[in-house]
Amino acid sequence: MQSQLARLTSVTQSTEKIIRDFAGPTALGAMKYPTFTRDASSISGFDSLKAQLAQLDQDRQQMKETVISRFDDMVSAIEAKLRQRAAALANAEATPAVTSTAPAATPEPAFTPSQVANERTTLYIESLPGPEIERRKASLEKAKQLLIVLQTGAENPQNRRTLTDAEAQLEQLESLLPPVPEPVQATTPAPTGPTPSTNAQPTPPPKTFNAEKVANELRANRFQVRAAISSAWELDEAFAQASESVSVESGKCRAASLAVKGIWLSFFGQVGLAVLATLLVAFLILVFADLTQTLLDTATNTGITAETVQRTDSSSR
């Protein structure tokens, strides 16, 4: 169990470092490394361990949200605007479109995630198969192509900037995925799809595209990206193994504690029976002693009475 907890601590530290390199030094706030108690020989010690694991589970979810939240928030904003546009087109009367000539607002400086060092460890488990990695990268590429298409049709400069930032963030998220193992790449034919897509310009959507349909597709892609990025982390595996180990050892500790209590109860029960038996024997001894003393007193009194009668008879003669 201690080895599982030590591995969990090490993986948590490396995961936190990767996320801070990706999202910024202050991304996770004042999150502290887990310091698991070494007093695992009592029920209270295991209860403390479980409380620490519960806190780490919350920190683990916060780490995942830190990685995915910026992309998720930007895409959610575009999705909300598309739904608003769909509602407006459905309810408002047809009016000629007015092109705004106002100068574009100066975009707020956005944090650009630093490139993670090449020597860093990956967030994901080592056993993640090559086909699964390719599937996740394909999900991210699909979402990226949709963002590019939406950029070509965006009329609002702010929306276009948001889509551009979301695309850049998506590329940063893709850099977190581990590379496809070499054997898988050697046996898999070289993909031909992405090559023309990088050179060919995406076809802009028609002016009368269904905003609600695009919003639904954007939402589906957002969920796919979230699933691809925030699952199968090495931290998840280490946390699951440590939690299972603590649960098993806690059950053994509780069983041993109950066994010890049973032994003590049995011991005190036997001692109590022995004491009761001793008291009963002592009581019987006292009863027999008293009875014997009574018989002796009776016999003595009887002898004295007989002697007195004999003396009386002698005197009368």
PDB file of C-alpha atoms in Angstrom:
ATOM      1  CA  MET A   1       0.000   0.000   0.000  1.00  0.00           C
ATOM      2  CA  GLN A   2       2.810   2.411   0.874  1.00  0.00           C
ATOM      3  CA  SER A   3       4.364   1.843  -2.558  1.00  0.00           C
ATOM      4  CA  GLN A   4       1.044   2.691  -4.227  1.00  0.00           C
ATOM      5  CA  LEU A   5       0.752   5.881  -2.176  1.00  0.00           C
ATOM      6  CA  ALA A   6       4.356   6.824  -2.984  1.00  0.00           C
ATOM      7  CA  ARG A   7       3.678   6.323  -6.701  1.00  0.00           C
ATOM      8  CA  LEU A   8       0.507   8.406  -6.441  1.00  0.00           C
ATOM      9  CA  THR A   9       2.457  11.232  -4.808  1.00  0.00           C
ATOM     10  CA  SER A  10       5.128  11.117  -7.523  1.00  0.00           C
ATOM     11  CA  VAL A  11       2.571  11.035 -10.357  1.00  0.00           C
ATOM     12  CA  THR A  12       0.643  13.915  -8.795  1.00  0.00           C
ATOM     13  CA  GLN A  13       3.788  16.024  -8.653  1.00  0.00           C
ATOM     14  CA  SER A  14       4.716  15.319 -12.283  1.00  0.00           C
ATOM     15  CA  THR A  15       1.136  15.937 -13.436  1.00  0.00           C
ATOM     16  CA  GLU A  16       0.993  19.262 -11.614  1.00  0.00           C
ATOM     17  CA  LYS A  17       4.290  20.313 -13.222  1.00  0.00           C
ATOM     18  CA  ILE A  18       3.015  19.467 -16.719  1.00  0.00           C
ATOM     19  CA  ILE A  19      -0.213  21.408 -16.156  1.00  0.00           C
ATOM     20  CA  ARG A  20       1.618  24.452 -14.797  1.00  0.00           C
ATOM     21  CA  ASP A  21       3.927  24.367 -17.836  1.00  0.00           C
ATOM     22  CA  PHE A  22       0.878  24.148 -20.071  1.00  0.00           C
ATOM     23  CA  ALA A  23      -1.521  26.614 -18.456  1.00  0.00           C
ATOM     24  CA  GLY A  24       0.773  28.918 -16.495  1.00  0.00           C
ATOM     25  CA  PRO A  25       2.481  28.912 -13.071  1.00  0.00           C
ATOM     26  CA  THR A  26      -0.629  30.231 -11.301  1.00  0.00           C
ATOM     27  CA  ALA A  27      -3.106  27.950 -13.046  1.00  0.00           C
ATOM     28  CA  LEU A  28      -3.609  25.596 -10.100  1.00  0.00           C
ATOM     29  CA  GLY A  29      -3.392  28.215  -7.371  1.00  0.00           C
ATOM     30  CA  ALA A  30      -1.863  27.079  -4.094  1.00  0.00           C
ATOM     31  CA  MET A  31      -2.448  23.382  -4.647  1.00  0.00           C
ATOM     32  CA  LYS A  32      -0.205  21.297  -2.380  1.00  0.00           C
ATOM     33  CA  TYR A  33       1.315  17.913  -2.971  1.00  0.00           C
ATOM     34  CA  PRO A  34      -0.409  15.092  -1.064  1.00  0.00           C
ATOM     35  CA  THR A  35       1.329  14.069   2.157  1.00  0.00           C
ATOM     36  CA  PHE A  36      -0.261  10.814   3.145  1.00  0.00           C
ATOM     37  CA  THR A  37      -0.173   9.780   6.769  1.00  0.00           C
ATOM     38  CA  ARG A  38       2.071   6.869   7.652  1.00  0.00           C
ATOM     39  CA  ASP A  39      -0.073   5.880  10.639  1.00  0.00           C
ATOM     40  CA  ALA A  40      -1.914   3.120   8.817  1.00  0.00           C
ATOM     41  CA  SER A  41      -2.121   0.690  11.727  1.00  0.00           C
ATOM     42  CA  SER A  42      -5.471   1.785  13.112  1.00  0.00           C
ATOM     43  CA  ILE A  43      -8.968   2.508  11.889  1.00  0.00           C
ATOM     44  CA  SER A  44      -8.529   6.223  12.590  1.00  0.00           C
ATOM     45  CA  GLY A  45      -5.333   6.198  10.494  1.00  0.00           C
ATOM     46  CA  PHE A  46      -7.159   4.656   7.545  1.00  0.00           C
ATOM     47  CA  ASP A  47     -10.001   7.142   7.941  1.00  0.00           C
ATOM     48  CA  SER A  48      -7.420   9.927   7.678  1.00  0.00           C
ATOM     49  CA  LEU A  49      -5.978   8.322   4.541  1.00  0.00           C
ATOM     50  CA  LYS A  50      -9.420   8.147   2.951  1.00  0.00           C
ATOM     51  CA  ALA A  51     -10.035  11.821   3.717  1.00  0.00           C
ATOM     52  CA  GLN A  52      -6.715  12.722   2.082  1.00  0.00           C
ATOM     53  CA  LEU A  53      -7.602  10.656  -0.982  1.00  0.00           C
ATOM     54  CA  ALA A  54     -10.971  12.401  -1.211  1.00  0.00           C
ATOM     55  CA  GLN A  55      -9.198  15.788  -1.212  1.00  0.00           C
ATOM     56  CA  LEU A  56      -6.782  14.573  -3.877  1.00  0.00           C
ATOM     57  CA  ASP A  57      -9.716  13.413  -5.985  1.00  0.00           C
ATOM     58  CA  GLN A  58     -11.083  16.970  -5.936  1.00  0.00           C
ATOM     59  CA  ASP A  59      -7.645  18.306  -6.891  1.00  0.00           C
ATOM     60  CA  ARG A  60      -7.486  15.765  -9.728  1.00  0.00           C
ATOM     61  CA  GLN A  61     -10.763  17.024 -11.177  1.00  0.00           C
ATOM     62  CA  GLN A  62      -9.521  20.607 -10.823  1.00  0.00           C
ATOM     63  CA  MET A  63      -6.396  19.691 -12.809  1.00  0.00           C
ATOM     64  CA  LYS A  64      -8.501  18.338 -15.653  1.00  0.00           C
ATOM     65  CA  GLU A  65     -10.724  21.397 -15.672  1.00  0.00           C
ATOM     66  CA  THR A  66      -7.648  23.619 -15.758  1.00  0.00           C
ATOM     67  CA  VAL A  67      -6.407  21.866 -18.892  1.00  0.00           C
ATOM     68  CA  ILE A  68      -9.688  21.859 -20.802  1.00  0.00           C
ATOM     69  CA  SER A  69     -11.586  24.856 -19.393  1.00  0.00           C
ATOM     70  CA  ARG A  70     -10.142  27.587 -21.650  1.00  0.00           C
ATOM     71  CA  PHE A  71     -10.965  25.743 -24.867  1.00  0.00           C
ATOM     72  CA  ASP A  72     -14.310  24.652 -23.439  1.00  0.00           C
ATOM     73  CA  ASP A  73     -15.280  28.196 -22.430  1.00  0.00           C
ATOM     74  CA  MET A  74     -14.393  29.672 -25.836  1.00  0.00           C
ATOM     75  CA  VAL A  75     -16.293  27.024 -27.771  1.00  0.00           C
ATOM     76  CA  SER A  76     -19.248  27.270 -25.371  1.00  0.00           C
ATOM     77  CA  ALA A  77     -19.399  31.030 -26.022  1.00  0.00           C
ATOM     78  CA  ILE A  78     -19.518  30.474 -29.800  1.00  0.00           C
ATOM     79  CA  GLU A  79     -22.106  27.763 -29.327  1.00  0.00           C
ATOM     80  CA  ALA A  80     -24.299  30.099 -27.266  1.00  0.00           C
ATOM     81  CA  LYS A  81     -24.057  32.821 -29.930  1.00  0.00           C
ATOM     82  CA  LEU A  82     -25.050  30.344 -32.622  1.00  0.00           C
ATOM     83  CA  ARG A  83     -28.097  29.312 -30.645  1.00  0.00           C
ATOM     84  CA  GLN A  84     -29.015  32.945 -30.078  1.00  0.00           C
ATOM     85  CA  ARG A  85     -28.706  33.564 -33.791  1.00  0.00           C
ATOM     86  CA  ALA A  86     -30.882  30.555 -34.557  1.00  0.00           C
ATOM     87  CA  ALA A  87     -33.534  31.822 -32.136  1.00  0.00           C
ATOM     88  CA  ALA A  88     -33.334  35.315 -33.613  1.00  0.00           C
ATOM     89  CA  LEU A  89     -33.721  34.024 -37.173  1.00  0.00           C
ATOM     90  CA  ALA A  90     -36.675  31.935 -36.116  1.00  0.00           C
ATOM     91  CA  ASN A  91     -38.527  34.744 -34.328  1.00  0.00           C
ATOM     92  CA  ALA A  92     -37.514  38.025 -35.943  1.00  0.00           C
ATOM     93  CA  GLU A  93     -38.752  39.349 -39.256  1.00  0.00           C
ATOM     94  CA  ALA A  94     -36.376  39.337 -42.198  1.00  0.00           C
ATOM     95  CA  THR A  95     -34.385  42.573 -42.225  1.00  0.00           C
ATOM     96  CA  PRO A  96     -31.482  43.597 -44.465  1.00  0.00           C
ATOM     97  CA  ALA A  97     -28.164  42.805 -42.907  1.00  0.00           C
ATOM     98  CA  VAL A  98     -26.136  45.798 -41.795  1.00  0.00           C
ATOM     99  CA  THR A  99     -22.403  45.502 -42.001  1.00  0.00           C
ATOM    100  CA  SER A 100     -20.701  47.128 -39.068  1.00  0.00           C
ATOM    101  CA  THR A 101     -17.886  49.514 -39.954  1.00  0.00           C
ATOM    102  CA  ALA A 102     -16.852  50.142 -36.373  1.00  0.00           C
ATOM    103  CA  PRO A 103     -13.198  49.449 -35.668  1.00  0.00           C
ATOM    104  CA  ALA A 104     -12.489  46.154 -34.071  1.00  0.00           C
ATOM    105  CA  ALA A 105     -11.967  46.262 -30.346  1.00  0.00           C
ATOM    106  CA  THR A 106      -8.504  45.594 -29.102  1.00  0.00           C
ATOM    107  CA  PRO A 107      -8.458  41.979 -27.996  1.00  0.00           C
ATOM    108  CA  GLU A 108      -7.535  41.266 -24.426  1.00  0.00           C
ATOM    109  CA  PRO A 109      -4.080  39.771 -24.007  1.00  0.00           C
ATOM    110  CA  ALA A 110      -4.540  36.066 -23.718  1.00  0.00           C
ATOM    111  CA  PHE A 111      -2.147  33.768 -21.984  1.00  0.00           C
ATOM    112  CA  THR A 112      -0.194  31.681 -24.500  1.00  0.00           C
ATOM    113  CA  PRO A 113       0.646  28.311 -22.982  1.00  0.00           C
ATOM    114  CA  SER A 114       4.356  27.658 -22.968  1.00  0.00           C
ATOM    115  CA  GLN A 115       5.674  24.730 -24.887  1.00  0.00           C
ATOM    116  CA  VAL A 116       6.075  21.805 -22.555  1.00  0.00           C
ATOM    117  CA  ALA A 117       9.650  20.655 -22.292  1.00  0.00           C
ATOM    118  CA  ASN A 118      10.623  17.609 -24.306  1.00  0.00           C
ATOM    119  CA  GLU A 119      11.905  15.844 -21.220  1.00  0.00           C
ATOM    120  CA  ARG A 120       8.587  15.999 -19.439  1.00  0.00           C
ATOM    121  CA  THR A 121       6.522  12.894 -18.807  1.00  0.00           C
ATOM    122  CA  THR A 122       3.131  12.503 -20.399  1.00  0.00           C
ATOM    123  CA  LEU A 123      -0.179  12.915 -18.612  1.00  0.00           C
ATOM    124  CA  TYR A 124      -1.466   9.618 -19.960  1.00  0.00           C
ATOM    125  CA  ILE A 125      -0.914   6.009 -19.040  1.00  0.00           C
ATOM    126  CA  GLU A 126       1.871   4.173 -20.828  1.00  0.00           C
ATOM    127  CA  SER A 127      -0.476   1.382 -21.871  1.00  0.00           C
ATOM    128  CA  LEU A 128      -2.651   3.701 -23.975  1.00  0.00           C
ATOM    129  CA  PRO A 129      -2.769   1.834 -27.315  1.00  0.00           C
ATOM    130  CA  GLY A 130      -1.775   3.431 -30.603  1.00  0.00           C
ATOM    131  CA  PRO A 131      -5.232   3.131 -32.203  1.00  0.00           C
ATOM    132  CA  GLU A 132      -6.782   4.921 -29.218  1.00  0.00           C
ATOM    133  CA  ILE A 133      -4.235   7.747 -29.511  1.00  0.00           C
ATOM    134  CA  GLU A 134      -5.006   8.057 -33.227  1.00  0.00           C
ATOM    135  CA  ARG A 135      -8.747   8.101 -32.492  1.00  0.00           C
ATOM    136  CA  ARG A 136      -8.296  10.931 -30.006  1.00  0.00           C
ATOM    137  CA  LYS A 137      -6.146  12.935 -32.391  1.00  0.00           C
ATOM    138  CA  ALA A 138      -8.755  12.381 -35.095  1.00  0.00           C
ATOM    139  CA  SER A 139     -11.432  13.789 -32.760  1.00  0.00           C
ATOM    140  CA  LEU A 140      -9.315  16.878 -32.163  1.00  0.00           C
ATOM    141  CA  GLU A 141      -8.631  17.261 -35.900  1.00  0.00           C
ATOM    142  CA  LYS A 142     -12.342  17.040 -36.653  1.00  0.00           C
ATOM    143  CA  ALA A 143     -13.083  19.776 -34.107  1.00  0.00           C
ATOM    144  CA  LYS A 144     -10.246  21.867 -35.552  1.00  0.00           C
ATOM    145  CA  GLN A 145     -11.629  21.627 -39.098  1.00  0.00           C
ATOM    146  CA  LEU A 146     -15.049  22.720 -37.882  1.00  0.00           C
ATOM    147  CA  LEU A 147     -13.492  25.751 -36.164  1.00  0.00           C
ATOM    148  CA  ILE A 148     -11.655  26.653 -39.388  1.00  0.00           C
ATOM    149  CA  VAL A 149     -14.877  26.434 -41.372  1.00  0.00           C
ATOM    150  CA  LEU A 150     -16.650  28.650 -38.861  1.00  0.00           C
ATOM    151  CA  GLN A 151     -13.802  31.181 -39.036  1.00  0.00           C
ATOM    152  CA  THR A 152     -14.306  31.604 -42.781  1.00  0.00           C
ATOM    153  CA  GLY A 153     -17.979  32.399 -42.276  1.00  0.00           C
ATOM    154  CA  ALA A 154     -17.714  34.546 -39.157  1.00  0.00           C
ATOM    155  CA  GLU A 155     -18.676  38.164 -39.820  1.00  0.00           C
ATOM    156  CA  ASN A 156     -18.062  39.473 -36.317  1.00  0.00           C
ATOM    157  CA  PRO A 157     -14.334  40.155 -35.703  1.00  0.00           C
ATOM    158  CA  GLN A 158     -14.653  39.231 -32.044  1.00  0.00           C
ATOM    159  CA  ASN A 159     -16.214  35.867 -32.939  1.00  0.00           C
ATOM    160  CA  ARG A 160     -13.442  35.282 -35.479  1.00  0.00           C
ATOM    161  CA  ARG A 161     -10.803  35.991 -32.849  1.00  0.00           C
ATOM    162  CA  THR A 162     -12.509  33.648 -30.420  1.00  0.00           C
ATOM    163  CA  LEU A 163     -12.541  30.878 -33.023  1.00  0.00           C
ATOM    164  CA  THR A 164      -8.877  31.517 -33.827  1.00  0.00           C
ATOM    165  CA  ASP A 165      -7.952  31.341 -30.137  1.00  0.00           C
ATOM    166  CA  ALA A 166      -9.968  28.144 -29.764  1.00  0.00           C
ATOM    167  CA  GLU A 167      -8.120  26.621 -32.710  1.00  0.00           C
ATOM    168  CA  ALA A 168      -4.760  27.586 -31.182  1.00  0.00           C
ATOM    169  CA  GLN A 169      -5.821  26.157 -27.835  1.00  0.00           C
ATOM    170  CA  LEU A 170      -6.879  22.946 -29.564  1.00  0.00           C
ATOM    171  CA  GLU A 171      -3.401  22.615 -31.064  1.00  0.00           C
ATOM    172  CA  GLN A 172      -1.921  23.053 -27.597  1.00  0.00           C
ATOM    173  CA  LEU A 173      -4.225  20.358 -26.245  1.00  0.00           C
ATOM    174  CA  GLU A 174      -3.167  18.033 -29.039  1.00  0.00           C
ATOM    175  CA  SER A 175       0.472  18.499 -27.990  1.00  0.00           C
ATOM    176  CA  LEU A 176      -0.413  16.910 -24.633  1.00  0.00           C
ATOM    177  CA  LEU A 177      -1.404  13.626 -26.270  1.00  0.00           C
ATOM    178  CA  PRO A 178       1.386  11.044 -26.370  1.00  0.00           C
ATOM    179  CA  PRO A 179       2.937  10.184 -29.745  1.00  0.00           C
ATOM    180  CA  VAL A 180       1.718   7.111 -31.559  1.00  0.00           C
ATOM    181  CA  PRO A 181       4.077   4.198 -30.810  1.00  0.00           C
ATOM    182  CA  GLU A 182       6.547   3.450 -33.614  1.00  0.00           C
ATOM    183  CA  PRO A 183       5.362  -0.131 -34.284  1.00  0.00           C
ATOM    184  CA  VAL A 184       1.849   1.158 -34.905  1.00  0.00           C
ATOM    185  CA  GLN A 185       3.149   3.830 -37.243  1.00  0.00           C
ATOM    186  CA  ALA A 186       5.280   1.296 -39.143  1.00  0.00           C
ATOM    187  CA  THR A 187       2.394  -1.082 -39.786  1.00  0.00           C
ATOM    188  CA  THR A 188      -0.139   1.626 -40.517  1.00  0.00           C
ATOM    189  CA  PRO A 189      -0.131   3.132 -44.023  1.00  0.00           C
ATOM    190  CA  ALA A 190       0.652   6.808 -44.154  1.00  0.00           C
ATOM    191  CA  PRO A 191      -2.545   8.868 -43.903  1.00  0.00           C
ATOM    192  CA  THR A 192      -3.466  10.683 -47.055  1.00  0.00           C
ATOM    193  CA  GLY A 193      -6.391  12.703 -45.696  1.00  0.00           C
ATOM    194  CA  PRO A 194      -4.662  15.425 -43.635  1.00  0.00           C
ATOM    195  CA  THR A 195      -2.123  16.299 -46.354  1.00  0.00           C
ATOM    196  CA  PRO A 196      -4.536  17.933 -48.808  1.00  0.00           C
ATOM    197  CA  SER A 197      -6.514  19.455 -45.949  1.00  0.00           C
ATOM    198  CA  THR A 198      -3.492  21.502 -44.863  1.00  0.00           C
ATOM    199  CA  ASN A 199      -3.096  23.012 -48.323  1.00  0.00           C
ATOM    200  CA  ALA A 200      -6.692  23.298 -49.462  1.00  0.00           C
ATOM    201  CA  GLN A 201      -8.782  26.138 -48.104  1.00  0.00           C
ATOM    202  CA  PRO A 202     -11.864  25.004 -46.166  1.00  0.00           C
ATOM    203  CA  THR A 203     -15.154  25.605 -47.868  1.00  0.00           C
ATOM    204  CA  PRO A 204     -17.001  28.413 -46.095  1.00  0.00           C
ATOM    205  CA  PRO A 205     -20.504  27.614 -44.906  1.00  0.00           C
ATOM    206  CA  PRO A 206     -23.423  29.033 -46.871  1.00  0.00           C
ATOM    207  CA  LYS A 207     -24.911  32.260 -45.615  1.00  0.00           C
ATOM    208  CA  THR A 208     -28.133  30.516 -44.750  1.00  0.00           C
ATOM    209  CA  PHE A 209     -26.582  27.650 -42.797  1.00  0.00           C
ATOM    210  CA  ASN A 210     -28.583  26.161 -39.950  1.00  0.00           C
ATOM    211  CA  ALA A 211     -27.127  27.801 -36.859  1.00  0.00           C
ATOM    212  CA  GLU A 212     -28.826  25.341 -34.525  1.00  0.00           C
ATOM    213  CA  LYS A 213     -27.370  22.359 -36.393  1.00  0.00           C
ATOM    214  CA  VAL A 214     -23.868  23.848 -36.337  1.00  0.00           C
ATOM    215  CA  ALA A 215     -24.228  24.591 -32.609  1.00  0.00           C
ATOM    216  CA  ASN A 216     -25.163  20.953 -31.967  1.00  0.00           C
ATOM    217  CA  GLU A 217     -22.177  19.744 -33.976  1.00  0.00           C
ATOM    218  CA  LEU A 218     -19.917  22.137 -32.116  1.00  0.00           C
ATOM    219  CA  ARG A 219     -21.271  20.865 -28.813  1.00  0.00           C
ATOM    220  CA  ALA A 220     -20.650  17.243 -29.831  1.00  0.00           C
ATOM    221  CA  ASN A 221     -17.090  18.069 -30.856  1.00  0.00           C
ATOM    222  CA  ARG A 222     -16.520  19.892 -27.578  1.00  0.00           C
ATOM    223  CA  PHE A 223     -17.542  16.797 -25.624  1.00  0.00           C
ATOM    224  CA  GLN A 224     -15.319  14.604 -27.815  1.00  0.00           C
ATOM    225  CA  VAL A 225     -12.339  16.863 -27.187  1.00  0.00           C
ATOM    226  CA  ARG A 226     -13.019  16.821 -23.444  1.00  0.00           C
ATOM    227  CA  ALA A 227     -13.177  13.022 -23.434  1.00  0.00           C
ATOM    228  CA  ALA A 228     -10.020  12.719 -25.529  1.00  0.00           C
ATOM    229  CA  ILE A 229      -7.965  15.056 -23.343  1.00  0.00           C
ATOM    230  CA  SER A 230      -9.213  14.377 -19.816  1.00  0.00           C
ATOM    231  CA  SER A 231      -9.377  10.562 -19.700  1.00  0.00           C
ATOM    232  CA  ALA A 232      -6.850   7.737 -19.234  1.00  0.00           C
ATOM    233  CA  TRP A 233      -4.404   9.912 -17.293  1.00  0.00           C
ATOM    234  CA  GLU A 234      -1.606   8.204 -15.422  1.00  0.00           C
ATOM    235  CA  LEU A 235      -2.873  10.072 -12.367  1.00  0.00           C
ATOM    236  CA  ASP A 236      -6.259   8.353 -12.765  1.00  0.00           C
ATOM    237  CA  GLU A 237      -4.611   4.939 -12.807  1.00  0.00           C
ATOM    238  CA  ALA A 238      -2.372   5.701  -9.826  1.00  0.00           C
ATOM    239  CA  PHE A 239      -5.317   7.131  -7.880  1.00  0.00           C
ATOM    240  CA  ALA A 240      -7.495   4.082  -8.597  1.00  0.00           C
ATOM    241  CA  GLN A 241      -4.760   1.654  -7.540  1.00  0.00           C
ATOM    242  CA  ALA A 242      -3.973   3.573  -4.362  1.00  0.00           C
ATOM    243  CA  SER A 243      -7.659   3.880  -3.443  1.00  0.00           C
ATOM    244  CA  GLU A 244      -8.198   0.156  -3.977  1.00  0.00           C
ATOM    245  CA  SER A 245      -5.111  -0.692  -1.908  1.00  0.00           C
ATOM    246  CA  VAL A 246      -6.221   1.578   0.937  1.00  0.00           C
ATOM    247  CA  SER A 247      -9.719   0.095   0.820  1.00  0.00           C
ATOM    248  CA  VAL A 248      -8.378  -3.480   0.980  1.00  0.00           C
ATOM    249  CA  GLU A 249      -5.956  -2.724   3.815  1.00  0.00           C
ATOM    250  CA  SER A 250      -8.648  -0.797   5.672  1.00  0.00           C
ATOM    251  CA  GLY A 251     -10.942  -3.809   5.450  1.00  0.00           C
ATOM    252  CA  LYS A 252      -8.172  -6.034   6.815  1.00  0.00           C
ATOM    253  CA  CYS A 253      -7.540  -3.583   9.646  1.00  0.00           C
ATOM    254  CA  ARG A 254     -11.216  -3.474  10.552  1.00  0.00           C
ATOM    255  CA  ALA A 255     -11.437  -7.275  10.445  1.00  0.00           C
ATOM    256  CA  ALA A 256      -8.348  -7.577  12.658  1.00  0.00           C
ATOM    257  CA  SER A 257      -9.730  -4.989  15.068  1.00  0.00           C
ATOM    258  CA  LEU A 258     -13.005  -6.882  15.324  1.00  0.00           C
ATOM    259  CA  ALA A 259     -11.084 -10.130  15.859  1.00  0.00           C
ATOM    260  CA  VAL A 260      -9.067  -8.544  18.675  1.00  0.00           C
ATOM    261  CA  LYS A 261     -12.251  -7.218  20.243  1.00  0.00           C
ATOM    262  CA  GLY A 262     -13.752 -10.699  19.960  1.00  0.00           C
ATOM    263  CA  ILE A 263     -10.713 -12.234  21.668  1.00  0.00           C
ATOM    264  CA  TRP A 264     -10.898  -9.746  24.497  1.00  0.00           C
ATOM    265  CA  LEU A 265     -14.636 -10.277  24.893  1.00  0.00           C
ATOM    266  CA  SER A 266     -14.119 -14.024  24.944  1.00  0.00           C
ATOM    267  CA  PHE A 267     -11.318 -13.656  27.484  1.00  0.00           C
ATOM    268  CA  PHE A 268     -13.361 -11.440  29.767  1.00  0.00           C
ATOM    269  CA  GLY A 269     -16.307 -13.780  29.358  1.00  0.00           C
ATOM    270  CA  GLN A 270     -14.209 -16.741  30.437  1.00  0.00           C
ATOM    271  CA  VAL A 271     -12.767 -14.745  33.334  1.00  0.00           C
ATOM    272  CA  GLY A 272     -16.277 -13.765  34.356  1.00  0.00           C
ATOM    273  CA  LEU A 273     -17.418 -17.386  34.292  1.00  0.00           C
ATOM    274  CA  ALA A 274     -14.414 -18.394  36.363  1.00  0.00           C
ATOM    275  CA  VAL A 275     -15.165 -15.692  38.907  1.00  0.00           C
ATOM    276  CA  LEU A 276     -18.790 -16.758  39.069  1.00  0.00           C
ATOM    277  CA  ALA A 277     -17.780 -20.382  39.514  1.00  0.00           C
ATOM    278  CA  THR A 278     -15.338 -19.400  42.272  1.00  0.00           C
ATOM    279  CA  LEU A 279     -17.994 -17.376  44.032  1.00  0.00           C
ATOM    280  CA  LEU A 280     -20.424 -20.261  43.735  1.00  0.00           C
ATOM    281  CA  VAL A 281     -17.908 -22.722  45.190  1.00  0.00           C
ATOM    282  CA  ALA A 282     -17.080 -20.291  47.990  1.00  0.00           C
ATOM    283  CA  PHE A 283     -20.770 -19.862  48.701  1.00  0.00           C
ATOM    284  CA  LEU A 284     -21.290 -23.623  48.813  1.00  0.00           C
ATOM    285  CA  ILE A 285     -18.296 -23.987  51.136  1.00  0.00           C
ATOM    286  CA  LEU A 286     -19.747 -21.366  53.439  1.00  0.00           C
ATOM    287  CA  VAL A 287     -23.137 -23.069  53.345  1.00  0.00           C
ATOM    288  CA  PHE A 288     -21.656 -26.492  54.128  1.00  0.00           C
ATOM    289  CA  ALA A 289     -19.460 -24.997  56.843  1.00  0.00           C
ATOM    290  CA  ASP A 290     -22.444 -23.304  58.433  1.00  0.00           C
ATOM    291  CA  LEU A 291     -24.485 -26.479  58.153  1.00  0.00           C
ATOM    292  CA  THR A 292     -21.694 -28.501  59.734  1.00  0.00           C
ATOM    293  CA  GLN A 293     -21.372 -25.972  62.533  1.00  0.00           C
ATOM    294  CA  THR A 294     -25.125 -26.134  63.093  1.00  0.00           C
ATOM    295  CA  LEU A 295     -25.023 -29.935  63.281  1.00  0.00           C
ATOM    296  CA  LEU A 296     -22.108 -29.816  65.697  1.00  0.00           C
ATOM    297  CA  ASP A 297     -23.897 -27.295  67.862  1.00  0.00           C
ATOM    298  CA  THR A 298     -27.020 -29.423  67.789  1.00  0.00           C
ATOM    299  CA  ALA A 299     -25.086 -32.546  68.730  1.00  0.00           C
ATOM    300  CA  THR A 300     -23.345 -30.722  71.551  1.00  0.00           C
ATOM    301  CA  ASN A 301     -26.607 -29.380  72.894  1.00  0.00           C
ATOM    302  CA  THR A 302     -28.165 -32.823  72.636  1.00  0.00           C
ATOM    303  CA  GLY A 303     -25.293 -34.391  74.642  1.00  0.00           C
ATOM    304  CA  ILE A 304     -25.543 -31.762  77.312  1.00  0.00           C
ATOM    305  CA  THR A 305     -29.305 -32.288  77.603  1.00  0.00           C
ATOM    306  CA  ALA A 306     -28.893 -36.085  77.902  1.00  0.00           C
ATOM    307  CA  GLU A 307     -26.264 -35.704  80.635  1.00  0.00           C
ATOM    308  CA  THR A 308     -28.535 -33.338  82.545  1.00  0.00           C
ATOM    309  CA  VAL A 309     -31.411 -35.846  82.362  1.00  0.00           C
ATOM    310  CA  GLN A 310     -29.198 -38.636  83.666  1.00  0.00           C
ATOM    311  CA  ARG A 311     -28.085 -36.525  86.575  1.00  0.00           C
ATOM    312  CA  THR A 312     -31.664 -35.661  87.408  1.00  0.00           C
ATOM    313  CA  ASP A 313     -32.654 -39.337  87.385  1.00  0.00           C
ATOM    314  CA  SER A 314     -29.735 -40.199  89.634  1.00  0.00           C
ATOM    315  CA  SER A 315     -30.663 -37.545  92.163  1.00  0.00           C
ATOM    316  CA  SER A 316     -34.227 -38.655  92.332  1.00  0.00           C
ATOM    317  CA  ARG A 317     -33.221 -42.205  93.231  1.00  0.00           C
TER     318      ARG A 317
END
